[in-house]
XYZ file of C-alpha atoms in Angstrom:
271
model
C 13.825 -5.237 2.059
C 12.301 -3.405 5.005
C 13.266 -4.814 8.389
C 10.343 -6.399 10.234
C 11.452 -4.599 13.410
C 10.574 -1.303 11.722
C 6.926 -2.234 12.322
C 7.523 -1.412 15.994
C 7.817 2.250 14.979
C 4.246 2.396 13.677
C 2.139 4.496 16.011
C -1.110 3.195 17.435
C -2.969 6.188 15.970
C -1.831 5.401 12.420
C -2.530 1.674 12.674
C -5.956 1.954 14.278
C -7.068 4.644 11.840
C -6.027 2.353 8.988
C -7.654 -0.821 10.361
C -10.744 0.699 12.017
C -11.369 4.075 10.343
C -14.881 4.472 11.768
C -13.986 3.833 15.429
C -11.942 6.884 16.407
C -14.409 7.885 19.138
C -14.872 4.376 20.529
C -11.440 3.338 21.799
C -10.686 2.808 25.467
C -7.029 2.979 26.476
C -4.929 1.084 28.977
C -1.464 2.649 29.345
C 0.983 -0.028 30.479
C 4.010 2.302 30.667
C 7.032 3.081 28.519
C 9.013 0.304 30.192
C 7.754 -2.005 27.423
C 8.945 0.222 24.572
C 12.431 -1.296 24.574
C 11.186 -4.569 23.110
C 7.558 -4.107 22.092
C 5.588 -2.109 19.507
C 3.419 0.826 20.483
C 0.336 -1.411 20.634
C 0.718 -4.263 23.106
C -2.728 -5.756 22.479
C -6.048 -4.911 20.833
C -9.531 -6.106 21.711
C -11.309 -5.195 18.490
C -14.699 -6.432 19.693
C -14.782 -4.199 22.775
C -12.535 -1.476 21.258
C -9.898 -1.648 23.991
C -6.232 -1.032 23.183
C -3.264 -1.533 25.526
C -0.361 0.812 24.817
C 3.309 0.853 25.742
C 2.924 4.443 26.955
C 2.812 6.268 30.245
C -0.487 7.432 31.632
C -1.080 11.081 32.495
C -0.672 9.858 36.061
C 3.102 10.000 35.493
C 2.893 13.777 35.266
C 1.955 14.012 38.918
C 4.679 14.504 41.538
C 5.918 11.222 42.980
C 4.755 12.194 46.444
C 1.100 12.061 45.369
C 1.358 8.300 44.986
C 3.732 7.515 47.840
C 6.092 9.217 50.278
C 9.809 8.598 49.925
C 9.855 6.451 53.079
C 6.638 4.593 52.352
C 8.375 1.212 52.070
C 10.748 1.607 54.976
C 10.421 -0.396 58.153
C 8.542 -3.618 58.755
C 5.693 -5.223 56.801
C 7.287 -4.478 53.433
C 4.971 -6.779 51.447
C 1.817 -5.300 52.945
C 3.047 -1.741 52.301
C 3.967 -2.629 48.728
C 0.542 -4.161 48.102
C -1.148 -1.015 49.463
C 0.977 1.156 47.165
C 0.124 -0.993 44.131
C -3.562 -0.790 45.019
C -3.315 2.985 45.364
C -1.568 3.223 41.991
C -4.260 1.097 40.322
C -6.982 3.335 41.753
C -5.184 6.437 40.484
C -4.751 4.815 37.048
C -8.500 4.184 36.955
C -9.043 7.811 37.924
C -6.868 9.041 35.030
C -8.119 6.517 32.464
C -10.815 8.877 31.073
C -8.118 11.550 30.595
C -5.864 9.059 28.778
C -8.806 7.942 26.643
C -9.815 11.475 25.605
C -6.208 12.403 24.812
C -5.754 9.267 22.686
C -8.989 9.849 20.770
C -7.879 13.417 20.110
C -4.564 12.127 18.684
C -6.523 9.684 16.507
C -8.381 12.591 14.913
C -5.148 14.550 14.434
C -3.543 11.539 12.739
C -6.522 11.174 10.395
C -6.357 14.851 9.432
C -2.618 14.573 8.815
C -3.158 11.531 6.571
C -5.837 13.418 4.647
C -3.507 16.390 4.154
C -0.781 14.088 2.833
C -3.239 12.558 0.374
C -4.383 15.976 -0.768
C -0.746 17.046 -1.140
C -0.185 14.342 -3.759
C -3.341 15.380 -5.575
C -2.277 19.044 -5.446
C 1.227 18.336 -6.794
C -0.137 16.225 -9.649
C -2.598 18.948 -10.599
C -0.150 21.828 -10.146
C 2.947 20.441 -11.856
C 1.575 17.771 -14.207
C -1.886 19.230 -14.903
C -3.359 15.870 -14.014
C -6.478 15.598 -11.828
C -6.333 12.213 -10.114
C -9.725 12.806 -8.473
C -11.415 12.642 -11.881
C -9.629 9.463 -12.945
C -11.990 6.510 -13.384
C -9.540 3.845 -14.547
C -8.385 1.967 -11.410
C -4.989 1.028 -12.887
C -4.178 4.600 -13.868
C -5.361 5.878 -10.492
C -2.926 3.561 -8.674
C -0.060 4.503 -11.006
C -0.585 8.278 -11.159
C 1.232 9.094 -7.850
C 4.410 7.713 -9.464
C 4.426 10.754 -11.748
C 6.227 12.543 -8.921
C 9.179 10.200 -9.617
C 8.862 10.117 -13.399
C 12.302 11.652 -13.977
C 13.826 8.521 -12.429
C 11.348 5.937 -13.709
C 11.004 6.919 -17.362
C 12.498 4.263 -19.682
C 12.947 1.816 -16.794
C 11.302 -1.085 -18.635
C 12.025 -3.570 -15.858
C 10.220 -1.365 -13.350
C 7.189 -1.170 -15.644
C 7.111 -4.968 -15.855
C 7.163 -5.200 -12.043
C 4.463 -2.543 -11.852
C 2.234 -4.523 -14.220
C 2.725 -7.680 -12.163
C 1.561 -5.844 -9.020
C -1.353 -4.053 -10.653
C -2.777 -7.040 -12.533
C -1.602 -9.741 -10.096
C -0.245 -12.021 -12.801
C 2.987 -13.094 -14.475
C 4.283 -10.578 -17.009
C 6.697 -11.369 -19.835
C 8.704 -8.548 -21.410
C 10.122 -8.603 -24.926
C 12.386 -5.849 -26.283
C 13.283 -5.451 -29.951
C 12.537 -3.346 -33.006
C 9.261 -2.353 -34.645
C 8.619 -1.467 -38.285
C 5.544 -0.345 -40.201
C 7.031 -1.666 -43.414
C 7.977 -5.177 -44.453
C 11.642 -4.272 -44.670
C 13.947 -3.331 -41.831
C 14.966 0.107 -43.079
C 12.471 2.034 -40.987
C 12.413 0.690 -37.453
C 12.188 2.027 -33.948
C 12.856 0.553 -30.487
C 9.972 -1.555 -29.222
C 8.960 -3.189 -25.965
C 6.060 -5.586 -25.470
C 4.535 -6.655 -22.183
C 2.477 -9.826 -22.155
C 0.140 -10.318 -19.205
C -0.216 -14.075 -18.688
C -3.799 -14.407 -17.474
C -5.190 -17.952 -17.887
C -8.755 -19.148 -18.388
C -10.425 -15.891 -19.363
C -13.836 -15.939 -20.973
C -14.429 -13.799 -24.042
C -16.345 -11.284 -21.915
C -13.639 -11.075 -19.246
C -10.952 -10.750 -21.912
C -12.781 -7.871 -23.625
C -13.320 -6.103 -20.285
C -9.630 -6.387 -19.388
C -8.539 -5.157 -22.811
C -10.835 -2.118 -22.499
C -9.243 -1.237 -19.149
C -5.712 -1.762 -20.466
C -6.220 0.563 -23.465
C -6.308 3.888 -21.548
C -3.718 2.562 -19.097
C -1.284 1.821 -21.955
C -1.761 5.338 -23.318
C -0.984 6.752 -19.872
C 2.155 4.611 -19.536
C 3.342 5.540 -23.028
C 2.791 9.246 -22.417
C 4.715 9.438 -19.150
C 7.002 6.435 -18.708
C 7.974 5.278 -22.222
C 10.456 7.283 -24.365
C 8.726 8.986 -27.285
C 10.667 6.961 -29.882
C 9.784 3.566 -28.341
C 6.790 1.564 -29.526
C 5.059 -0.065 -26.539
C 2.307 -2.671 -26.449
C 0.538 -4.413 -23.555
C -1.148 -7.670 -24.510
C -3.091 -10.325 -22.610
C -1.981 -13.881 -23.376
C -2.502 -17.478 -22.344
C 0.219 -19.641 -23.866
C -0.313 -23.073 -22.361
C -3.933 -23.778 -23.215
C -4.212 -26.825 -25.506
C -5.928 -26.321 -28.848
C -9.443 -27.779 -28.781
C -11.608 -27.359 -31.837
C -14.835 -25.673 -30.829
C -13.399 -24.659 -27.454
C -13.062 -21.213 -25.931
C -10.826 -19.758 -28.652
C -9.997 -16.041 -28.533
C -7.847 -14.593 -31.268
C -4.568 -13.052 -30.080
C -5.154 -14.428 -26.573
C -4.985 -18.209 -26.738
C -5.248 -18.578 -30.489
C -3.104 -17.297 -33.349
C -3.504 -17.615 -37.081
C -0.284 -18.949 -38.571
C 0.577 -18.231 -42.209
C 3.077 -20.738 -43.648
C 6.096 -19.038 -45.156
C 7.293 -19.996 -48.642
C 10.597 -21.804 -48.966
C 12.775 -20.075 -51.578
C 14.921 -23.216 -51.933
C 11.990 -25.498 -52.737
C 11.977 -26.932 -56.277
C 9.267 -25.559 -58.492
C-alpha cells in the first residue's frame, strides 16, 4: 500500500492541473519559503474561489544578494525590535514587488506540466498502436478503453485469473465471483478444456439495464479473452443476482435472477 506521506511529493503544478484544468492562467501565488518543506506538502493552502495558492517554495526574491534586503549589521545596537520590524516590513514590500514574477513563473510551469502529461498520454497511445496495432483513440467501449493501457504489461498479467477478477470489481464497481473448472461441448467428459467464469453480482437490474450491461460486456469479454486469457481456456463473464426471492409475476430475467431447473432422473428409482 502506498504511504500517505508520499502525497507530499506531489507537485502543485500536477495537482492543480488535475483538479482545475481550465485555470492555468488564473492562479496567484504566495511563496511561503522552503522552510516548510520538511513537514508540509508543496501546497500549503488553496483558495479555489479566488484562485490563490500558497506554496512551500522560495520566492524569486531569494535570488537577490542578501545585502539588498538588509546590511550585515542591520540588527546590531539598540532598538532591536524596531529594527527587526522595519526589516520584516521591507521584506514584505519586496515580496509584493516580486509576486508578479513568481505568479508568471508558476503559470508557465503549469503549462509545461500539462504538456508533459499530454505527451505521457500520447506515449501510451503510440506504444499501443505501434507494438499491439491497437488504436485506443477509436475505442468506444468504456471498459475496454480503461483496460487497454494494461496491454503494456500483458506478458505479466496473462493467465492471472485473480487479477482479472480484481479488475472486473474495479471496472464494474460490484462484487465478482470467480469459478474455475472444466468446459465441454459434449455431454461426456472426454473432450474438455480449462474454464473460468466470472459472475458480476449486480442486484436489482431492470430488463433494460441488464440488456445494456450485457451488450457492453460482450466486446469487453472478447478483448479480455484475446489478450489476457490463455488460448485453451474457455472464459465467460455473466451478470447475476443470487439473493432475490422468487416472486411469480415479478421482475424475472432468465440467467440473471431466474434459472430453469430440469429434474434429473434417478437411476436407482423403481420402475
